[in-house]
Short mmCIF file of C-alpha atoms and ligand atoms in Angstrom, two decimals:
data_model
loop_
_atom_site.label_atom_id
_atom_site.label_comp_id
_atom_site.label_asym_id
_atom_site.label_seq_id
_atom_site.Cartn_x
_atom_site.Cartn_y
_atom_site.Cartn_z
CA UNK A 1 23.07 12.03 -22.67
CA UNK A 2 19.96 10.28 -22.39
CA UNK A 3 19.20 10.17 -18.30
CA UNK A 4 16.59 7.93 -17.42
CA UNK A 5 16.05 6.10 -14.11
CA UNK A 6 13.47 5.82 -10.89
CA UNK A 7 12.01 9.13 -9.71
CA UNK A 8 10.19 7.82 -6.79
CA UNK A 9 9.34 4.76 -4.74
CA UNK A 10 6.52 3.65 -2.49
CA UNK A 11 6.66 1.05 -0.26
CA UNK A 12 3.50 -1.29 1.55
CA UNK A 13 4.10 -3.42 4.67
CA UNK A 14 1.36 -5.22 5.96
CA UNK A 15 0.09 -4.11 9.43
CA UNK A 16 0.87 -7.61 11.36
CA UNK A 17 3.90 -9.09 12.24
CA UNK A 18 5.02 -12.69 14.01
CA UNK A 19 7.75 -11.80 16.38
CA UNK A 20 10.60 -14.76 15.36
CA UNK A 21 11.03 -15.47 18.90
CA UNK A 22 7.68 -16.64 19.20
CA UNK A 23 7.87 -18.96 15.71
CA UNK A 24 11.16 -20.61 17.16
CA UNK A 25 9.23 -21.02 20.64
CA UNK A 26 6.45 -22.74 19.31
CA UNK A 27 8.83 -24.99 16.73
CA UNK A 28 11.04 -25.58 19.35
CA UNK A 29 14.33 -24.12 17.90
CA UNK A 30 16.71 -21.68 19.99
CA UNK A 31 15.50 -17.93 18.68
CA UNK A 32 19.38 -17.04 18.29
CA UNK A 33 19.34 -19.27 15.26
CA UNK A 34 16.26 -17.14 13.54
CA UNK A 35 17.83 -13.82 15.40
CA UNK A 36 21.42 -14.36 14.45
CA UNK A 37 21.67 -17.65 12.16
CA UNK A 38 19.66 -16.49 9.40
CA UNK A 39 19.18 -12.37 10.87
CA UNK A 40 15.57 -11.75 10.63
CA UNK A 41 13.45 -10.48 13.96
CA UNK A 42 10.03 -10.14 12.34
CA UNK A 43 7.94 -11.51 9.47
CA UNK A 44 5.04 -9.86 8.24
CA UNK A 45 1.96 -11.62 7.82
CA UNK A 46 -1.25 -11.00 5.71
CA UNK A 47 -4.24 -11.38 7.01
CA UNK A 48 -6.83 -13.11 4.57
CA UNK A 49 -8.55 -9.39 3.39
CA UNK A 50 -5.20 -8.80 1.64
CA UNK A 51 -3.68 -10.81 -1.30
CA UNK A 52 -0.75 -9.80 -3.73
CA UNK A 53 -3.48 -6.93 -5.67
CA UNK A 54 -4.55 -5.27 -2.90
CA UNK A 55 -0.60 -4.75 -1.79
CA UNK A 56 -0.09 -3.74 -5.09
CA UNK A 57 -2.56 -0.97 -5.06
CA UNK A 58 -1.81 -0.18 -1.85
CA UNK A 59 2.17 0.68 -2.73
CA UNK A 60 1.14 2.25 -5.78
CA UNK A 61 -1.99 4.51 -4.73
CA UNK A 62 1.19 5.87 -2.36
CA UNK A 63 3.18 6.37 -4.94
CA UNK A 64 0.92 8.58 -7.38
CA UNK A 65 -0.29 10.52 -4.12
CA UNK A 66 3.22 11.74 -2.99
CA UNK A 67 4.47 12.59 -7.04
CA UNK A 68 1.15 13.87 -7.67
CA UNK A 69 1.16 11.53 -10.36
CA UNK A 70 -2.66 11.54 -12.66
CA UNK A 71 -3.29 7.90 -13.33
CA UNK A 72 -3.70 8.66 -16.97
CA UNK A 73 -0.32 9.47 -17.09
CA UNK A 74 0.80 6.08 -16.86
CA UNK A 75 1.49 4.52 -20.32
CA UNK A 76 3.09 1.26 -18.93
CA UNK A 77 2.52 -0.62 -15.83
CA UNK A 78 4.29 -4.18 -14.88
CA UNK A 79 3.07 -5.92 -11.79
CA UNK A 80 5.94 -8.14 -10.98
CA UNK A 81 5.09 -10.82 -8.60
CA UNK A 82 4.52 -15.11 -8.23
CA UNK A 83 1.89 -14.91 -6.11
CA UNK A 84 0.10 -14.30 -9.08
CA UNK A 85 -4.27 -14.28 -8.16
CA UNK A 86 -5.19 -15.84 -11.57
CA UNK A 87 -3.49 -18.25 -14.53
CA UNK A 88 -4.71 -15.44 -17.13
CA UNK A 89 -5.99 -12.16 -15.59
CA UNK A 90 -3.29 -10.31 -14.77
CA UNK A 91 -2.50 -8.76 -11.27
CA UNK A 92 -1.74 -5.08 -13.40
CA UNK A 93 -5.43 -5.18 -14.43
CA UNK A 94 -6.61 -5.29 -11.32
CA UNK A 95 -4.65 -2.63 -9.83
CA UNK A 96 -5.24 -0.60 -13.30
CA UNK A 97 -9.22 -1.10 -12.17
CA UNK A 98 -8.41 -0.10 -8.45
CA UNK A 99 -6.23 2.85 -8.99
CA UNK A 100 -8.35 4.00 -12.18
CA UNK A 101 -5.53 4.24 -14.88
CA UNK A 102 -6.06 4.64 -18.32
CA UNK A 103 -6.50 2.45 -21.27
CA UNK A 104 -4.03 4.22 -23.43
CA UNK A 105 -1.49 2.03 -21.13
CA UNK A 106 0.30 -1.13 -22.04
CA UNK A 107 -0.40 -3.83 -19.21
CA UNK A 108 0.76 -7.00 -17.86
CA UNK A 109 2.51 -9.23 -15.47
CA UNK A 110 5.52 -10.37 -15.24
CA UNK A 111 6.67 -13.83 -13.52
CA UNK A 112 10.58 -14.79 -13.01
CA UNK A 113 10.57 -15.44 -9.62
CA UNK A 114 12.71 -13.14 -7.20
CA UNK A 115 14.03 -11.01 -10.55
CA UNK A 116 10.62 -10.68 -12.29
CA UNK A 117 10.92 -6.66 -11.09
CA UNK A 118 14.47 -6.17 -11.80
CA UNK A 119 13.13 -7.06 -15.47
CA UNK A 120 10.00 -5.10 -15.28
CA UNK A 121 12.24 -1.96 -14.47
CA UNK A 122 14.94 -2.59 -17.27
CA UNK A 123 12.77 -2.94 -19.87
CA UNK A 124 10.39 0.02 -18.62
CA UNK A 125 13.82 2.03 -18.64
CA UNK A 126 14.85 1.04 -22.11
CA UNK A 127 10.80 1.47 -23.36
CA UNK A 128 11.29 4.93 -22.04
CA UNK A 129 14.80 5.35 -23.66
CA UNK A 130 13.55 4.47 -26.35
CA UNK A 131 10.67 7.61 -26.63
CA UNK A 132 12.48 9.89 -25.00
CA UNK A 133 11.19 12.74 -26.90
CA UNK A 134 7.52 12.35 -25.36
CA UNK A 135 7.53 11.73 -21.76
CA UNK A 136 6.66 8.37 -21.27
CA UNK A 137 6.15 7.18 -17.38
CA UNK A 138 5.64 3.61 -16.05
CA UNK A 139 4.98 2.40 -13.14
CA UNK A 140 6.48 -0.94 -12.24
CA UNK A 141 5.23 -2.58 -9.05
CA UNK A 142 6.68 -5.51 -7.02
CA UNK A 143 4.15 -7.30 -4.85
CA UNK A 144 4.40 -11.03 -2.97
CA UNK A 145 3.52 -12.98 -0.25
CA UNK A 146 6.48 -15.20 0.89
CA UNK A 147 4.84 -18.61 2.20
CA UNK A 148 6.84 -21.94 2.95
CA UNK A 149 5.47 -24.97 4.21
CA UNK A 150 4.42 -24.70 7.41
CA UNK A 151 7.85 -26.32 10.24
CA UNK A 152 9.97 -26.03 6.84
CA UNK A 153 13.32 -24.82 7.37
CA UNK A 154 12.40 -21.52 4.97
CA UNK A 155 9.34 -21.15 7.33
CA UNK A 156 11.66 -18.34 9.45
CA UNK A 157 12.18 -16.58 5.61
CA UNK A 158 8.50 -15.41 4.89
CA UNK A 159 7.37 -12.15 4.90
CA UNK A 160 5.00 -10.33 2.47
CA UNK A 161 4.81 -6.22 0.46
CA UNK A 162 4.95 -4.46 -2.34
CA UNK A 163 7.10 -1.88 -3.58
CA UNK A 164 5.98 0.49 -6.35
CA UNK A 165 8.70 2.48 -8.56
CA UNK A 166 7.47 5.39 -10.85
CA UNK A 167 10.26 5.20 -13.82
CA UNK A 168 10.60 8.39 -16.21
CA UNK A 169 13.33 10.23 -17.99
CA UNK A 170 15.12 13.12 -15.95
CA UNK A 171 14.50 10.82 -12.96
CA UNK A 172 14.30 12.63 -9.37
CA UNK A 173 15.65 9.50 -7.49
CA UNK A 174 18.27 7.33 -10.01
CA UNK A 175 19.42 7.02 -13.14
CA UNK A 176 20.52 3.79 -14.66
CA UNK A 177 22.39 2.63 -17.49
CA UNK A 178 21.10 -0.53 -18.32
CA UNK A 179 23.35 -1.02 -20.99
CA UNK A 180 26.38 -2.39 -18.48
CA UNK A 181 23.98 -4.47 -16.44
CA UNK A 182 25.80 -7.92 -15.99
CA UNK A 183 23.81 -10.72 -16.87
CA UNK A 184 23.45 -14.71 -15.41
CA UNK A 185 20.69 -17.34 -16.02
CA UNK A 186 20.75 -20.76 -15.89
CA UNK A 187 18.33 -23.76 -16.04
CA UNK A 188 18.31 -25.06 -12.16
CA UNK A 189 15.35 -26.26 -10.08
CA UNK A 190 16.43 -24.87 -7.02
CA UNK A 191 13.04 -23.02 -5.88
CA UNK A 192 9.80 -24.08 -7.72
CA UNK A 193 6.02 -24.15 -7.27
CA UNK A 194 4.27 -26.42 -9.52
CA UNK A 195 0.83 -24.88 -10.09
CA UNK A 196 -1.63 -26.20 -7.85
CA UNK A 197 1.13 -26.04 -5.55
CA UNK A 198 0.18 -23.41 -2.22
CA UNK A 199 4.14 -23.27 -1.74
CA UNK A 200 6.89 -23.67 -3.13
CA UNK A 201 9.51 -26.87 -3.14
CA UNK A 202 12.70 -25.61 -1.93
CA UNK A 203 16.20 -27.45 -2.28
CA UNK A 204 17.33 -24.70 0.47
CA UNK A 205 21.76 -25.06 0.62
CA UNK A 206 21.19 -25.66 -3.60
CA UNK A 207 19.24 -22.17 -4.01
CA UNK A 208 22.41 -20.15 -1.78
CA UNK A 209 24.91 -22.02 -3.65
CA UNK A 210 22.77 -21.52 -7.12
CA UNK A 211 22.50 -17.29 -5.99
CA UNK A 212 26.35 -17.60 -5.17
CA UNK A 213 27.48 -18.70 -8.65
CA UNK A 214 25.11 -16.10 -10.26
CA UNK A 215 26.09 -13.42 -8.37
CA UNK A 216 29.54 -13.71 -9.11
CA UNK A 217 29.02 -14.42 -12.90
CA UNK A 218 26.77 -11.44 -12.94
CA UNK A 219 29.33 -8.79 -11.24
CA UNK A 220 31.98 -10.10 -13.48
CA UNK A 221 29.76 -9.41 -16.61
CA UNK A 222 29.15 -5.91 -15.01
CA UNK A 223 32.64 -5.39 -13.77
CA UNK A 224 33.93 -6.08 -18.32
CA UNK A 225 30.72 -3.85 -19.63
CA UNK A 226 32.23 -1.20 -17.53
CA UNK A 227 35.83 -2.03 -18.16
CA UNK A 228 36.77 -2.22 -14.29
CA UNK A 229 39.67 -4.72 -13.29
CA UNK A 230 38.71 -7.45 -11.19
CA UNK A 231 39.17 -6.61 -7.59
CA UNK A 232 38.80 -2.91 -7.96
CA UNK A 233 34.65 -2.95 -8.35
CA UNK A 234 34.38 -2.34 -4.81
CA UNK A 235 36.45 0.87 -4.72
CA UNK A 236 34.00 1.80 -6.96
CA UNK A 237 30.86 1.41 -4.91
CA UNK A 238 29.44 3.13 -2.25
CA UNK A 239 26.69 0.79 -1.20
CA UNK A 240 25.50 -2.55 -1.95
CA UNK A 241 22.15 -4.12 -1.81
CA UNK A 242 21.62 -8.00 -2.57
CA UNK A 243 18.70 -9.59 -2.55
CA UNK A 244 17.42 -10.92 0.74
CA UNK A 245 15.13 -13.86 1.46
CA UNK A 246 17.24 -13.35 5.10
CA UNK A 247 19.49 -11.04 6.58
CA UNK A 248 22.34 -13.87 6.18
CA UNK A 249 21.94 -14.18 2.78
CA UNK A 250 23.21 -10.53 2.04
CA UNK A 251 26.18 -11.97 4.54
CA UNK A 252 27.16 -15.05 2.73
CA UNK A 253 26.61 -13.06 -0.80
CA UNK A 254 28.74 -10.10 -0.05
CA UNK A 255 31.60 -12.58 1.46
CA UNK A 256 31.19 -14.64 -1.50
CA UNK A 257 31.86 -11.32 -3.68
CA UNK A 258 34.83 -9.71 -1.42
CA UNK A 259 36.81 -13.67 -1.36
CA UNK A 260 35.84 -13.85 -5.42
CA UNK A 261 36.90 -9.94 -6.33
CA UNK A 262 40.24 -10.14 -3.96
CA UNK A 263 41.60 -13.62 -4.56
CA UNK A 264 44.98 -11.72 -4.46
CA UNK A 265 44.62 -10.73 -0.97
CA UNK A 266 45.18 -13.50 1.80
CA UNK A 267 42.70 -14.75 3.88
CA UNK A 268 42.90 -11.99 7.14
CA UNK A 269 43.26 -9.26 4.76
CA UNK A 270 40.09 -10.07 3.01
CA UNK A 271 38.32 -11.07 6.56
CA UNK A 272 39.52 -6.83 7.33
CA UNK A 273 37.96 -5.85 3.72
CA UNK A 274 34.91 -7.37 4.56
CA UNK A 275 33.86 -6.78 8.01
CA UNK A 276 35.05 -3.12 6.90
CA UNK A 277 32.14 -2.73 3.89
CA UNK A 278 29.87 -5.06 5.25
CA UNK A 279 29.37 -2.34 7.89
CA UNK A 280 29.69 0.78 5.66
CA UNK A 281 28.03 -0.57 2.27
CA UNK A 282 25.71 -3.68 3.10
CA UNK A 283 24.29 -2.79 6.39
CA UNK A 284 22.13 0.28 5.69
CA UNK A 285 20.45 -1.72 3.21
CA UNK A 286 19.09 -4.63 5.71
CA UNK A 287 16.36 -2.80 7.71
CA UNK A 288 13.30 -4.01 5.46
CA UNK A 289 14.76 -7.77 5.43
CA UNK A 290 15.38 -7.88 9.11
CA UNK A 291 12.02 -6.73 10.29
CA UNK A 292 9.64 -7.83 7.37
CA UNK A 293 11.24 -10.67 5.75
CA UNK A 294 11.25 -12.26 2.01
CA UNK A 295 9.26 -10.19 0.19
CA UNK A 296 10.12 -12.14 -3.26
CA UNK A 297 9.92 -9.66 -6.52
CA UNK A 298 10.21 -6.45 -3.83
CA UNK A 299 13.54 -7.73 -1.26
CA UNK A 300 15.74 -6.39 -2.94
CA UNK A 301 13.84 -2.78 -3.40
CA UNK A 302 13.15 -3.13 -0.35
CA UNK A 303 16.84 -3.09 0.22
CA UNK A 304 16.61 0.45 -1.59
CA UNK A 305 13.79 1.73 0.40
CA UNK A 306 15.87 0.86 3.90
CA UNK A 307 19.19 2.49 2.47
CA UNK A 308 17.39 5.16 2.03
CA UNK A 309 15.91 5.48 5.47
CA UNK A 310 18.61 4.45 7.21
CA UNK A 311 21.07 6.81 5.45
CA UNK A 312 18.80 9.87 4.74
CA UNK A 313 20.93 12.71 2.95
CA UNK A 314 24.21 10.48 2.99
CA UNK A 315 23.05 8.37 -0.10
CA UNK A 316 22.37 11.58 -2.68
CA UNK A 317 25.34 11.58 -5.58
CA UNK A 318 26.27 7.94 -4.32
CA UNK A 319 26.66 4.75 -6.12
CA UNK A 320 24.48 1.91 -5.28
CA UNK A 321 25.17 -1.75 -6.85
CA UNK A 322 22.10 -3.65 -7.13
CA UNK A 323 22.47 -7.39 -7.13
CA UNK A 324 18.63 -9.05 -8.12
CA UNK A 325 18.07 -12.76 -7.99
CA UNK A 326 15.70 -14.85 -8.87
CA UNK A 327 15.43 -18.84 -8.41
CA UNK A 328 15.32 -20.97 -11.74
CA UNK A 329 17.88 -18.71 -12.41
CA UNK A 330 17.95 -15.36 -13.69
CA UNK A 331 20.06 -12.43 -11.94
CA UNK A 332 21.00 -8.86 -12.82
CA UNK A 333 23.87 -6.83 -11.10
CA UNK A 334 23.83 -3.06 -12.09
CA UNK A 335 24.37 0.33 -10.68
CA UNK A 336 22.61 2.79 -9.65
CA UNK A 337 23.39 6.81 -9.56
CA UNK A 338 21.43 8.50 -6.59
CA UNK A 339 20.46 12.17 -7.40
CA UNK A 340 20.82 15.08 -4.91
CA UNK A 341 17.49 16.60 -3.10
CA UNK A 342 15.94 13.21 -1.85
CA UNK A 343 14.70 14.52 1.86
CA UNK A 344 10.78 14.59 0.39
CA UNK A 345 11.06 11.34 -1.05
CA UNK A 346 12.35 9.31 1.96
CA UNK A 347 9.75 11.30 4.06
CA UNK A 348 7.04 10.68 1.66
CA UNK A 349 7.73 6.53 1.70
CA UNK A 350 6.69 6.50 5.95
CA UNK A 351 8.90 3.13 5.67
CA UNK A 352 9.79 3.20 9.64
CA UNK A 353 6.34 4.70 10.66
CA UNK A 354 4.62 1.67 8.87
CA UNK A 355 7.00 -0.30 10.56
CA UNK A 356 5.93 1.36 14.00
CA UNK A 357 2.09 0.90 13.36
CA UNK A 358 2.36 -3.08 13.06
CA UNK A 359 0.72 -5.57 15.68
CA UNK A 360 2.01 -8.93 16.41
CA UNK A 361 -0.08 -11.59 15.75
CA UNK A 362 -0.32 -15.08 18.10
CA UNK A 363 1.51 -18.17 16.49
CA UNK A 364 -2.48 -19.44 16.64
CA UNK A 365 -3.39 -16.50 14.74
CA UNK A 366 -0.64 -17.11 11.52
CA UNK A 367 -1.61 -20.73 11.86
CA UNK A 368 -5.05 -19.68 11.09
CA UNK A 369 -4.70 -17.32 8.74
CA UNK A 370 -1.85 -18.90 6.66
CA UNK A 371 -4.29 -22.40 7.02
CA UNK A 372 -7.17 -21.33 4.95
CA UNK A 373 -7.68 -22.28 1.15
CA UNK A 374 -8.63 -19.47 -0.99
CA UNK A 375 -12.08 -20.78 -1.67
CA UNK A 376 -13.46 -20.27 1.89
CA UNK A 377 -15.25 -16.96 2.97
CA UNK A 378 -12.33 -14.91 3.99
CA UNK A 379 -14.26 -11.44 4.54
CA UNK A 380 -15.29 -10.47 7.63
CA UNK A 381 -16.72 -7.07 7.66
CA UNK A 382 -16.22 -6.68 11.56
CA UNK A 383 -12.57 -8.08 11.21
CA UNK A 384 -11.35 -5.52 8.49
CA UNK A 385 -13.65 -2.95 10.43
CA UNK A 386 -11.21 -4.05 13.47
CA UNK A 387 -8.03 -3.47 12.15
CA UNK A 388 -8.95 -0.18 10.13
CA UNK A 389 -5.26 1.19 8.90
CA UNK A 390 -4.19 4.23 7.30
CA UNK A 391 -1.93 2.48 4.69
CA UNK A 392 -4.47 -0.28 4.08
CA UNK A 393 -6.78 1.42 1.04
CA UNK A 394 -7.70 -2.19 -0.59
CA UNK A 395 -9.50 -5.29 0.93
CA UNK A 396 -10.13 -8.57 -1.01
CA UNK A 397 -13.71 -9.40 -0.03
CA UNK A 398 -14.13 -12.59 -1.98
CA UNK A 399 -15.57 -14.22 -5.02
CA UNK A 400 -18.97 -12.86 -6.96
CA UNK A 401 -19.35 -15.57 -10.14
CA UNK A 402 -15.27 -16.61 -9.37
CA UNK A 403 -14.20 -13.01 -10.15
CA UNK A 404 -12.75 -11.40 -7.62
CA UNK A 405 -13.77 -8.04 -5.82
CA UNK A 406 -12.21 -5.88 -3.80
CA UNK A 407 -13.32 -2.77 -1.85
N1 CAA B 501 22.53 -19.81 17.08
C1 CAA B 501 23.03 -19.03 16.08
N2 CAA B 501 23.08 -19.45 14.78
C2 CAA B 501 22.61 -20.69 14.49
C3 CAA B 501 22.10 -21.54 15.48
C4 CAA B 501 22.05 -21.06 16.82
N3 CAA B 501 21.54 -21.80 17.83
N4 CAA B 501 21.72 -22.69 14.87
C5 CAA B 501 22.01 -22.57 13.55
N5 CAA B 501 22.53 -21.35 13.31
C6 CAA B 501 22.97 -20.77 12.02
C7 CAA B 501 23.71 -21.76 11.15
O1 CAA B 501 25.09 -21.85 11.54
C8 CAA B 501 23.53 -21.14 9.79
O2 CAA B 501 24.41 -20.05 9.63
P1 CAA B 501 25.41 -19.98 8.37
O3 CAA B 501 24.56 -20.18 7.15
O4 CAA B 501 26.02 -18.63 8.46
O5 CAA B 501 26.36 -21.10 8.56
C9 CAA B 501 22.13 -20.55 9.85
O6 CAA B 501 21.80 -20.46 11.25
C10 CAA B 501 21.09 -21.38 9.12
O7 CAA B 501 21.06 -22.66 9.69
P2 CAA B 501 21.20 -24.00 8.82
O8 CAA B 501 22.51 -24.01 8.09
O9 CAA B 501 20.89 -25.11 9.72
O10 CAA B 501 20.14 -23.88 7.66
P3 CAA B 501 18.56 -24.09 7.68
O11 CAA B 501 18.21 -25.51 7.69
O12 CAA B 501 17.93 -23.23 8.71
O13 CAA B 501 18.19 -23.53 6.24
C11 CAA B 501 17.96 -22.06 4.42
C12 CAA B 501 18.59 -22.26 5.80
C13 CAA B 501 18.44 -23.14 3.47
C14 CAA B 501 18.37 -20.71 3.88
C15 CAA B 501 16.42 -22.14 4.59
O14 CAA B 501 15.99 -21.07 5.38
C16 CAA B 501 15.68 -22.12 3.28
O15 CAA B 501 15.48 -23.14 2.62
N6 CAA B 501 15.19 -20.90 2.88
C17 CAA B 501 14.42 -20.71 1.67
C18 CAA B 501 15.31 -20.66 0.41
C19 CAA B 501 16.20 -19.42 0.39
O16 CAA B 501 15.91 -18.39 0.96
N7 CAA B 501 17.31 -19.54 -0.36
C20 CAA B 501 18.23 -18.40 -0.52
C21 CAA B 501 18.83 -18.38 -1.91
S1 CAA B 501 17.56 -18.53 -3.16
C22 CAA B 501 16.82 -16.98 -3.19
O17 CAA B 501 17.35 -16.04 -2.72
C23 CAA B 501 15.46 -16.87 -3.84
C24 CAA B 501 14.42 -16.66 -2.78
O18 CAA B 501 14.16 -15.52 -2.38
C25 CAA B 501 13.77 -17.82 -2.23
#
């Protein structure tokens, strides 16, 4: 049986944080709503030497260190993202420039949204599928930087990373079948960002209820491909991970699925069911959300790299569901089967020691930083020289003849 899958994942977070108790201080809102309304403690924020490239690089220049991957190896790379640095140039060639892979390697971005990377990893799977015979690898990378409008009610939901996935066949990490992924999309204007627009338009209570109704069309598509009754998909799931703009939203989605998978069960049964595998299935997964925020394209990967550290050795052999949204709408729900042997792999992503290394910025300090228009001189040699960082390889320095360099 053809076995193809993820063999390894990286995973950048920015090196500043604002602490959510200071954001509701300063906007005057009680910090239980940010702590316990919507379930997020810390956002990250990127200073102006770092855009959505230089995360990129900086997730994937981890990830072909620790496999000992030769850039030249990589026939396919997909840079997932919509914070998107150009209309034309692609975010991939960049990083193919930075991390010095090879031209015998089919490029480009790819722009849906929340899902663009759930697609960028399907159809790297079923590209790979496809050649089995000759050892293709890809390397599909998820990079954003969540911004709202600044005193916006998704203000609280920002965050900003990359995650970088190194798909092959025989994969060391997961293998999955694409050919039961459930499938939803649907014309809605729920989330949006009309180009010219810094961020995005947001019709907030539309874009849960829009990710409700695809989330349950999607696990009922998965639950026929796979021929499993409804209300016995959960039995057959060890953990799930949904995507996450907020810590709440993985509440609200995985009540939504336990009330629409066990409408035969009454209402304090199904209140038991879920408190029950919200613990045991959902929880590991929220780390990343809680204390980084929306990372767009990467949440919900993100979701996979804190399962993994928060679970260690109890995820190998297990089954993961994956639920990946994206506004406008597109979604995916499919499963994932975790290999056995994964110690060097958490240990190699440092997720909770780049968690540890962060600063919190000032309120003043995201206000300025999140202020400035890309056109202004955002390098400052003594600045970046400042806040040196181990994970940080790649700095945006500015414009030479409107390209744009990096160091
Ligand atoms: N103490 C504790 N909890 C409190 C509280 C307090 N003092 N005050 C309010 N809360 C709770 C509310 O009860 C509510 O909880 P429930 O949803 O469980 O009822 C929660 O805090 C949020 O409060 P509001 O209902 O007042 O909602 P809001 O105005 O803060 O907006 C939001 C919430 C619509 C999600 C907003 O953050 C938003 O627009 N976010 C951006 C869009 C988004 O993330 N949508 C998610 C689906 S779309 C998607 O997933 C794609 C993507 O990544 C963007």
């Amino acid at each position: 049986m053809i076995d193809v899958g993820v063999s390894d994942i990286a995973i950048y977070i920015p090196q500043f944080y604002l602490p959510h108790d200071e954001l509701a201080e300063a906007r005057g809102i009680p910090p239980e709503k940010f702590r316990e309304g919507l379930g997020n403690h810390k956002m990250a924020i990127l200073p102006n030497w770092e855009d959505s490239v230089t995360m990129a690089a900086n997730a994937a220049a981890q990830l072909l260190e620790k496999t000992g991957t030769n850039p030249q190896e990589i026939h396919q790379l997909v840079v997932s993202t919509e914070s998107g640095v150009d209309h034309s140039k692609p975010v991939a060639s960049f990083v193919q420039g930075l991390l010095k892979i090879g031209s015998r390697c089919r490029i480009y971005e790819i722009k849906h949204a929340c899902y663009g990377g759930t697609a960028g990893i399907v159809t790297s799977i079923d590209w790979i599928a496809r050649n089995y015979g000759n050892s293709k690898k890809a390397l599909v990378i998820m990079t954003d930087v969540a911004r709202y409008g600044f005193g916006s009610p998704g203000e609280p939901t920002q965050g900003a990373g990359a995650v970088a996935l190194l798909v092959e066949k025989n994969p060391r990490l997961l293998s999955v079948d694409t050919r039961t992924n459930g499938i939803f999309s649907k014309d809605v204007f729920d989330f949006w960002r009309p180009t010219g627009h810094r961020v995005p338009i947001v019709d907030g209570k539309y874009s849960v209820a829009c990710y409700l109704e695809a989330m349950e069309e999607a696990v009922s598509h998965f639950r026929s491909n796979v021929g499993i009754p409804r209300g016995r998909l959960l039995e057959h799931l060890d953990y799930i991970l949904y995507h996450m703009p907020f810590t709440g939203m993985a509440r609200k989605a995985h009540r939504h699925f336990v009330d629409t998978e066990h409408v035969d069960l009454g209402a304090e049964a199904r209140q038991d069911l879920y408190t029950e595998t919200f613990r045991a299935k959902v929880e590991p997964g929220l780390l990343g959300a809680r204390e980084v925020g929306n990372i767009y394209t990467g949440s919900v990967y993100m979701g996979l790299a804190s399962l993994l550290e928060t679970e260690q050795d109890r995820v190998e052999g297990k089954r993961v569901g994956v639920f990946s949204y994206g506004s406008g709408c597109g979604a995916e729900f499919f499963l994932c089967q975790m290999k056995t042997g994964l110690s060097e792999i958490i240990q190699g992503m440092r997720f909770q020691e780049q968690l540890d290394r962060r600063k919190a910025v000032t309120f003043e300090q995201y206000v300025q930083w999140y202020s400035r228009s890309g056109a202004e001189t955002l390098y400052h040699p003594a600045e970046v020289e400042a806040h040196k960082d181990p994970f940080t390889q790649f700095t945006f320095i500015g414009f030479k003849d409107h390209k744009r360099q990096y160091v």
